[in-house]
mmCIF file of C-alpha atoms in Angstrom:
data_model
loop_
_atom_site.group_PDB
_atom_site.id
_atom_site.type_symbol
_atom_site.label_atom_id
_atom_site.label_comp_id
_atom_site.label_asym_id
_atom_site.label_seq_id
_atom_site.Cartn_x
_atom_site.Cartn_y
_atom_site.Cartn_z
ATOM 1 C CA MET A 1 16.846 -16.654 -16.379
ATOM 2 C CA PRO A 2 18.982 -13.956 -14.717
ATOM 3 C CA HIS A 3 21.954 -15.229 -12.754
ATOM 4 C CA ALA A 4 22.107 -13.793 -9.266
ATOM 5 C CA ALA A 5 25.541 -15.313 -8.611
ATOM 6 C CA SER A 6 27.740 -18.253 -9.497
ATOM 7 C CA HIS A 7 27.462 -19.983 -6.130
ATOM 8 C CA SER A 8 26.484 -23.636 -6.140
ATOM 9 C CA ALA A 9 23.651 -24.779 -3.896
ATOM 10 C CA GLY A 10 24.868 -25.766 -0.476
ATOM 11 C CA SER A 11 28.425 -24.447 -0.974
ATOM 12 C CA GLY A 12 30.261 -22.415 1.631
ATOM 13 C CA ASN A 13 29.293 -19.304 -0.303
ATOM 14 C CA GLY A 14 25.588 -19.816 0.369
ATOM 15 C CA TRP A 15 22.576 -21.098 -1.532
ATOM 16 C CA LEU A 16 21.769 -20.072 -5.075
ATOM 17 C CA ALA A 17 18.039 -20.485 -5.668
ATOM 18 C CA GLN A 18 16.514 -19.751 -9.078
ATOM 19 C CA LEU A 19 12.927 -19.967 -10.282
ATOM 20 C CA SER A 20 11.667 -19.307 -13.801
ATOM 21 C CA LEU A 21 7.926 -19.093 -14.526
ATOM 22 C CA ALA A 22 5.965 -18.572 -17.743
ATOM 23 C CA PHE A 23 2.272 -17.707 -18.028
ATOM 24 C CA GLY A 24 0.241 -17.869 -21.231
ATOM 25 C CA ARG A 25 -3.256 -17.072 -22.378
ATOM 26 C CA ASP A 26 -5.359 -20.121 -23.236
ATOM 27 C CA GLY A 27 -8.720 -18.946 -24.535
ATOM 28 C CA ALA A 28 -10.322 -17.105 -21.620
ATOM 29 C CA ALA A 29 -7.854 -18.549 -19.097
ATOM 30 C CA THR A 30 -4.320 -17.811 -17.951
ATOM 31 C CA ARG A 31 -2.202 -20.951 -17.525
ATOM 32 C CA LEU A 32 1.142 -21.577 -15.867
ATOM 33 C CA THR A 33 2.841 -22.880 -19.005
ATOM 34 C CA GLY A 34 6.389 -23.260 -17.774
ATOM 35 C CA ARG A 35 8.352 -23.585 -14.565
ATOM 36 C CA ARG A 36 11.974 -24.408 -13.833
ATOM 37 C CA HIS A 37 13.735 -24.230 -10.521
ATOM 38 C CA HIS A 38 17.206 -24.745 -9.163
ATOM 39 C CA GLY A 39 17.740 -24.814 -5.433
ATOM 40 C CA PRO A 40 15.162 -23.962 -2.741
ATOM 41 C CA LEU A 41 12.762 -21.694 -4.637
ATOM 42 C CA ARG A 42 9.516 -22.959 -6.180
ATOM 43 C CA VAL A 43 5.747 -22.445 -6.475
ATOM 44 C CA GLN A 44 2.690 -24.301 -5.302
ATOM 45 C CA LYS A 45 0.017 -25.316 -7.782
ATOM 46 C CA PRO A 46 -1.760 -22.524 -9.688
ATOM 47 C CA LEU A 47 -4.815 -21.103 -7.947
ATOM 48 C CA TYR A 48 -7.872 -19.401 -9.469
ATOM 49 C CA PRO A 49 -9.766 -17.581 -6.686
ATOM 50 C CA GLU A 50 -10.982 -14.974 -9.212
ATOM 51 C CA GLY A 51 -11.856 -17.370 -12.018
ATOM 52 C CA PRO A 52 -9.804 -18.756 -14.918
ATOM 53 C CA GLU A 53 -8.680 -15.409 -16.371
ATOM 54 C CA ILE A 54 -6.235 -14.689 -13.515
ATOM 55 C CA CYS A 55 -3.641 -17.218 -12.351
ATOM 56 C CA HIS A 56 -2.428 -16.863 -8.762
ATOM 57 C CA THR A 57 0.840 -18.460 -7.638
ATOM 58 C CA ILE A 58 2.585 -18.526 -4.266
ATOM 59 C CA VAL A 59 6.381 -18.319 -4.435
ATOM 60 C CA ILE A 60 7.931 -20.476 -1.718
ATOM 61 C CA HIS A 61 11.431 -20.354 -0.249
ATOM 62 C CA PRO A 62 11.443 -23.556 1.867
ATOM 63 C CA PRO A 63 14.346 -22.602 4.193
ATOM 64 C CA GLY A 64 12.134 -19.818 5.522
ATOM 65 C CA GLY A 65 14.917 -17.233 5.719
ATOM 66 C CA VAL A 66 17.940 -15.908 3.856
ATOM 67 C CA VAL A 67 21.390 -15.952 5.442
ATOM 68 C CA GLY A 68 24.568 -14.180 4.405
ATOM 69 C CA GLY A 69 25.770 -15.408 1.018
ATOM 70 C CA ASP A 70 22.368 -16.703 -0.173
ATOM 71 C CA ARG A 71 21.078 -15.460 -3.546
ATOM 72 C CA LEU A 72 17.517 -15.691 -4.865
ATOM 73 C CA ALA A 73 16.623 -15.112 -8.534
ATOM 74 C CA LEU A 74 13.058 -15.047 -9.877
ATOM 75 C CA ASP A 75 12.230 -14.633 -13.562
ATOM 76 C CA VAL A 76 8.561 -14.312 -14.618
ATOM 77 C CA GLN A 77 7.285 -14.078 -18.202
ATOM 78 C CA ALA A 78 3.612 -13.303 -18.891
ATOM 79 C CA GLY A 79 2.612 -13.766 -22.532
ATOM 80 C CA ALA A 80 0.200 -11.575 -24.478
ATOM 81 C CA GLY A 81 -3.097 -11.124 -22.634
ATOM 82 C CA ALA A 82 -2.069 -13.253 -19.618
ATOM 83 C CA HIS A 83 -2.723 -12.094 -16.054
ATOM 84 C CA ALA A 84 -0.557 -13.432 -13.225
ATOM 85 C CA VAL A 85 -0.619 -12.635 -9.503
ATOM 86 C CA LEU A 86 2.428 -13.626 -7.437
ATOM 87 C CA THR A 87 2.675 -13.543 -3.672
ATOM 88 C CA THR A 88 4.466 -15.310 -0.800
ATOM 89 C CA PRO A 89 3.165 -17.484 2.069
ATOM 90 C CA GLY A 90 4.738 -15.378 4.816
ATOM 91 C CA ALA A 91 7.173 -12.614 5.635
ATOM 92 C CA GLY A 92 10.640 -12.845 4.127
ATOM 93 C CA LYS A 93 13.394 -12.958 6.753
ATOM 94 C CA TRP A 94 16.885 -11.661 5.983
ATOM 95 C CA TYR A 95 19.323 -12.728 8.689
ATOM 96 C CA ARG A 96 22.654 -11.235 9.756
ATOM 97 C CA ALA A 97 25.360 -11.155 7.114
ATOM 98 C CA ASN A 98 28.160 -13.077 8.867
ATOM 99 C CA GLY A 99 30.561 -11.259 6.560
ATOM 100 C CA LYS A 100 28.675 -12.180 3.344
ATOM 101 C CA THR A 101 26.178 -10.294 1.210
ATOM 102 C CA SER A 102 22.833 -11.893 0.371
ATOM 103 C CA GLY A 103 20.584 -10.798 -2.456
ATOM 104 C CA GLN A 104 17.415 -11.092 -4.499
ATOM 105 C CA HIS A 105 16.951 -10.384 -8.202
ATOM 106 C CA VAL A 106 13.359 -10.230 -9.483
ATOM 107 C CA GLN A 107 12.806 -9.916 -13.245
ATOM 108 C CA LEU A 108 9.185 -9.504 -14.405
ATOM 109 C CA SER A 109 8.241 -9.291 -18.098
ATOM 110 C CA ALA A 110 4.702 -8.765 -19.429
ATOM 111 C CA GLY A 111 3.745 -9.073 -23.105
ATOM 112 C CA PRO A 112 1.152 -6.964 -24.967
ATOM 113 C CA ASP A 113 -1.988 -6.383 -22.872
ATOM 114 C CA ALA A 114 -0.660 -8.680 -20.155
ATOM 115 C CA THR A 115 -0.699 -7.965 -16.411
ATOM 116 C CA ILE A 116 1.651 -8.916 -13.587
ATOM 117 C CA GLU A 117 0.824 -8.259 -9.933
ATOM 118 C CA TRP A 118 3.771 -8.644 -7.539
ATOM 119 C CA LEU A 119 2.413 -8.762 -3.975
ATOM 120 C CA PRO A 120 4.869 -10.407 -1.563
ATOM 121 C CA GLN A 121 4.384 -10.158 2.159
ATOM 122 C CA GLU A 122 6.745 -7.936 4.125
ATOM 123 C CA SER A 123 10.522 -8.344 4.207
ATOM 124 C CA ILE A 124 12.124 -8.253 7.674
ATOM 125 C CA PHE A 125 15.800 -7.297 7.893
ATOM 126 C CA TYR A 126 17.536 -8.519 11.024
ATOM 127 C CA ASP A 127 20.267 -6.521 12.686
ATOM 128 C CA ASP A 128 23.568 -6.705 10.758
ATOM 129 C CA ALA A 129 21.959 -7.899 7.507
ATOM 130 C CA ASP A 130 23.779 -6.983 4.280
ATOM 131 C CA VAL A 131 21.348 -7.302 1.368
ATOM 132 C CA GLU A 132 21.147 -6.326 -2.292
ATOM 133 C CA LEU A 133 17.654 -6.115 -3.841
ATOM 134 C CA GLU A 134 17.187 -5.797 -7.611
ATOM 135 C CA HIS A 135 13.710 -5.414 -9.111
ATOM 136 C CA SER A 136 13.255 -5.043 -12.857
ATOM 137 C CA VAL A 137 9.941 -4.814 -14.740
ATOM 138 C CA GLU A 138 9.680 -4.896 -18.550
ATOM 139 C CA LEU A 139 6.235 -4.128 -19.977
ATOM 140 C CA ALA A 140 5.135 -4.320 -23.597
ATOM 141 C CA GLU A 141 2.668 -1.834 -25.091
ATOM 142 C CA GLY A 142 -0.663 -2.092 -23.300
ATOM 143 C CA ALA A 143 0.751 -4.145 -20.401
ATOM 144 C CA SER A 144 0.051 -3.286 -16.751
ATOM 145 C CA TYR A 145 1.886 -3.764 -13.474
ATOM 146 C CA LEU A 146 0.833 -3.530 -9.830
ATOM 147 C CA GLY A 147 3.500 -4.095 -7.199
ATOM 148 C CA CYS A 148 3.795 -3.631 -3.448
ATOM 149 C CA GLU A 149 6.798 -3.967 -1.131
ATOM 150 C CA ILE A 150 6.907 -3.558 2.664
ATOM 151 C CA LEU A 151 10.340 -3.339 4.307
ATOM 152 C CA CYS A 152 10.793 -3.717 8.069
ATOM 153 C CA MET A 153 14.114 -2.641 9.559
ATOM 154 C CA GLY A 154 14.761 -4.794 12.601
ATOM 155 C CA ARG A 155 12.194 -6.626 14.692
ATOM 156 C CA ARG A 156 10.533 -3.907 16.727
ATOM 157 C CA ALA A 157 8.026 -6.303 18.331
ATOM 158 C CA SER A 158 10.951 -8.343 19.689
ATOM 159 C CA GLY A 159 12.854 -5.265 20.855
ATOM 160 C CA GLU A 160 15.520 -5.636 18.158
ATOM 161 C CA SER A 161 16.711 -2.583 16.246
ATOM 162 C CA PHE A 162 18.623 -2.356 12.973
ATOM 163 C CA ASN A 163 21.864 -1.030 14.476
ATOM 164 C CA ARG A 164 24.281 -2.372 11.876
ATOM 165 C CA GLY A 165 23.982 -3.445 8.279
ATOM 166 C CA ARG A 166 23.084 -2.204 4.813
ATOM 167 C CA ILE A 167 20.153 -2.710 2.432
ATOM 168 C CA ARG A 168 20.757 -1.681 -1.185
ATOM 169 C CA GLN A 169 17.768 -1.346 -3.502
ATOM 170 C CA ARG A 170 17.375 -0.770 -7.224
ATOM 171 C CA THR A 171 14.021 -0.714 -9.034
ATOM 172 C CA ARG A 172 13.556 -0.174 -12.762
ATOM 173 C CA ILE A 173 10.356 -0.211 -14.834
ATOM 174 C CA ARG A 174 10.219 0.061 -18.631
ATOM 175 C CA ARG A 175 7.151 0.126 -20.840
ATOM 176 C CA ALA A 176 7.398 -0.287 -24.616
ATOM 177 C CA GLY A 177 11.151 0.248 -24.228
ATOM 178 C CA LYS A 178 10.762 3.574 -22.408
ATOM 179 C CA LEU A 179 12.173 3.996 -18.923
ATOM 180 C CA LEU A 180 9.280 5.026 -16.658
ATOM 181 C CA TRP A 181 10.723 4.486 -13.194
ATOM 182 C CA TRP A 182 14.257 4.242 -11.849
ATOM 183 C CA GLU A 183 15.018 4.287 -8.147
ATOM 184 C CA GLN A 184 18.040 3.304 -6.128
ATOM 185 C CA GLY A 185 19.078 3.811 -2.560
ATOM 186 C CA VAL A 186 20.968 2.450 0.411
ATOM 187 C CA LEU A 187 19.444 2.006 3.848
ATOM 188 C CA THR A 188 21.838 2.034 6.800
ATOM 189 C CA PRO A 189 21.230 2.907 10.453
ATOM 190 C CA GLN A 190 22.435 6.417 9.619
ATOM 191 C CA SER A 191 20.134 6.932 6.629
ATOM 192 C CA ILE A 192 17.201 5.437 8.534
ATOM 193 C CA ALA A 193 17.698 8.032 11.272
ATOM 194 C CA SER A 194 18.270 10.926 8.870
ATOM 195 C CA PRO A 195 15.405 13.321 8.007
ATOM 196 C CA LEU A 196 16.549 12.877 4.400
ATOM 197 C CA GLY A 197 16.129 9.106 4.736
ATOM 198 C CA LEU A 198 13.399 7.371 6.744
ATOM 199 C CA ALA A 199 13.330 10.100 9.432
ATOM 200 C CA GLY A 200 13.703 7.506 12.169
ATOM 201 C CA GLN A 201 10.839 5.317 10.977
ATOM 202 C CA THR A 202 11.504 1.568 10.792
ATOM 203 C CA VAL A 203 8.847 0.412 8.304
ATOM 204 C CA CYS A 204 8.588 1.690 4.746
ATOM 205 C CA ALA A 205 6.136 0.567 2.096
ATOM 206 C CA THR A 206 5.781 1.384 -1.592
ATOM 207 C CA LEU A 207 3.014 0.627 -4.055
ATOM 208 C CA LEU A 208 3.711 1.120 -7.767
ATOM 209 C CA ALA A 209 1.027 0.943 -10.448
ATOM 210 C CA VAL A 210 1.774 1.259 -14.169
ATOM 211 C CA GLY A 211 -0.840 1.430 -16.912
ATOM 212 C CA GLN A 212 -3.914 3.412 -17.848
ATOM 213 C CA LEU A 213 -4.913 5.346 -14.751
ATOM 214 C CA PRO A 214 -7.629 7.970 -14.322
ATOM 215 C CA ALA A 215 -6.418 11.347 -13.137
ATOM 216 C CA ASN A 216 -9.615 12.538 -11.451
ATOM 217 C CA GLY A 217 -10.302 11.558 -7.866
ATOM 218 C CA LEU A 218 -7.742 8.762 -7.543
ATOM 219 C CA LEU A 219 -5.034 10.740 -5.741
ATOM 220 C CA GLN A 220 -7.554 12.411 -3.469
ATOM 221 C CA ALA A 221 -8.966 9.046 -2.394
ATOM 222 C CA LEU A 222 -5.511 7.622 -1.792
ATOM 223 C CA ARG A 223 -4.230 10.614 0.152
ATOM 224 C CA ALA A 224 -7.232 10.440 2.450
ATOM 225 C CA LEU A 225 -6.060 7.018 3.629
ATOM 226 C CA GLY A 226 -3.175 8.629 5.500
ATOM 227 C CA SER A 227 -5.544 9.839 8.191
ATOM 228 C CA GLU A 228 -6.516 6.223 8.909
ATOM 229 C CA GLY A 229 -3.010 5.189 9.985
ATOM 230 C CA PRO A 230 -1.399 5.544 13.446
ATOM 231 C CA GLY A 231 -0.278 8.943 14.694
ATOM 232 C CA ASP A 232 3.315 8.520 13.501
ATOM 233 C CA ASN A 233 2.166 7.445 10.041
ATOM 234 C CA ARG A 234 3.603 9.318 7.037
ATOM 235 C CA TRP A 235 1.713 8.816 3.813
ATOM 236 C CA GLY A 236 1.744 10.159 0.278
ATOM 237 C CA ALA A 237 0.503 9.436 -3.240
ATOM 238 C CA THR A 238 1.556 10.994 -6.533
ATOM 239 C CA MET A 239 1.501 10.467 -10.278
ATOM 240 C CA ALA A 240 5.028 10.194 -11.700
ATOM 241 C CA GLY A 241 4.154 10.944 -15.310
ATOM 242 C CA LYS A 242 1.012 9.872 -17.141
ATOM 243 C CA HIS A 243 1.206 6.142 -16.470
ATOM 244 C CA VAL A 244 2.955 5.647 -13.099
ATOM 245 C CA LEU A 245 1.285 5.919 -9.704
ATOM 246 C CA VAL A 246 3.402 5.855 -6.532
ATOM 247 C CA VAL A 247 2.048 5.404 -2.998
ATOM 248 C CA ARG A 248 4.408 5.651 -0.005
ATOM 249 C CA HIS A 249 4.148 4.896 3.697
ATOM 250 C CA LEU A 250 6.555 5.402 6.595
ATOM 251 C CA GLY A 251 5.815 4.175 10.094
ATOM 252 C CA HIS A 252 6.813 1.795 12.862
ATOM 253 C CA ASP A 253 4.132 -0.893 12.583
ATOM 254 C CA SER A 254 4.222 -3.595 9.899
ATOM 255 C CA GLU A 255 0.563 -4.514 10.485
ATOM 256 C CA ALA A 256 -0.485 -0.894 9.996
ATOM 257 C CA ALA A 257 1.600 -0.750 6.818
ATOM 258 C CA ARG A 258 -0.045 -3.913 5.541
ATOM 259 C CA GLU A 259 -3.562 -2.598 6.182
ATOM 260 C CA LEU A 260 -2.788 0.738 4.517
ATOM 261 C CA MET A 261 -1.302 -0.961 1.457
ATOM 262 C CA LEU A 262 -4.313 -3.257 1.187
ATOM 263 C CA ALA A 263 -6.615 -0.241 1.441
ATOM 264 C CA ALA A 264 -4.633 1.460 -1.334
ATOM 265 C CA MET A 265 -4.887 -1.639 -3.533
ATOM 266 C CA ARG A 266 -8.635 -1.715 -2.994
ATOM 267 C CA ILE A 267 -8.744 1.746 -4.561
ATOM 268 C CA VAL A 268 -6.136 1.269 -7.282
ATOM 269 C CA ARG A 269 -6.843 -2.211 -8.624
ATOM 270 C CA PRO A 270 -10.357 -1.566 -9.974
ATOM 271 C CA GLU A 271 -9.148 1.637 -11.640
ATOM 272 C CA LEU A 272 -5.994 0.115 -13.133
ATOM 273 C CA LEU A 273 -7.204 -3.371 -14.047
ATOM 274 C CA GLY A 274 -10.992 -3.163 -14.052
ATOM 275 C CA ARG A 275 -11.009 -5.894 -11.416
ATOM 276 C CA PRO A 276 -12.575 -5.943 -7.950
ATOM 277 C CA ALA A 277 -10.338 -5.278 -4.989
ATOM 278 C CA LEU A 278 -8.247 -8.242 -3.889
ATOM 279 C CA THR A 279 -6.651 -9.360 -0.644
ATOM 280 C CA PRO A 280 -4.222 -12.213 -1.411
ATOM 281 C CA ARG A 281 -5.365 -15.256 0.516
ATOM 282 C CA SER A 282 -1.875 -15.888 1.901
ATOM 283 C CA TRP A 283 -1.876 -12.419 3.515
ATOM 284 C CA ARG A 284 -4.725 -13.516 5.789
ATOM 285 C CA THR A 285 -3.487 -16.972 6.833
#
């Protein structure tokens, strides 16, 4: 289990919440074979809306929001041939820093021919939030990954802008020991406004797919989705090497971002995993 920090739960330094999950193949089924938690981070019972081969779990953070000094750490292990889908019951809320940095460290590991889908709902960063986000994916030979993140800077619907603060992100994906994807960046009010940053847009979304992907027709279908978004929508899709697909969105509307990402998953999932398109149940409740 990766340590996000040495804070004790409920101390003046903030909450440390850790959750460790293990999934294993049991005949034709995927089972949740292990779970350990410390602090306010846990899962509901396993769900099987697609049948026994795919285990769905909803990761819950009972406080409902993250304040300055809080640290969340999630470690997920999927054994050979297992297929796990992880999502959240609602948007993640990252409140103002109050002089302390908060953070989240997600570590996902998939064994041979295993699959992990990481599909949380959007993350909302309140004005003056100071957040560090670490996302690490380790895939064995033949393993697949599908992940989607939607970041909302400020609460536009409530008239609140992200005028102060800093969001630091690092994402790393390895497959069979080879580094396939490495990305890091810092979002501040200045970089959000910059044409070299978010060009003034307040919502950014990224979909990453790793595995065996067809080259013909997939990018064309994905790029066509950009015309379905609002007028200020910026949209792109590209192959970063033979086994990594990246889809990006910039805009101002979290609902539009959600619908575009779901539309992209409806195209990508059958091609990547040989499974019908999926809308996580929690995204519609």
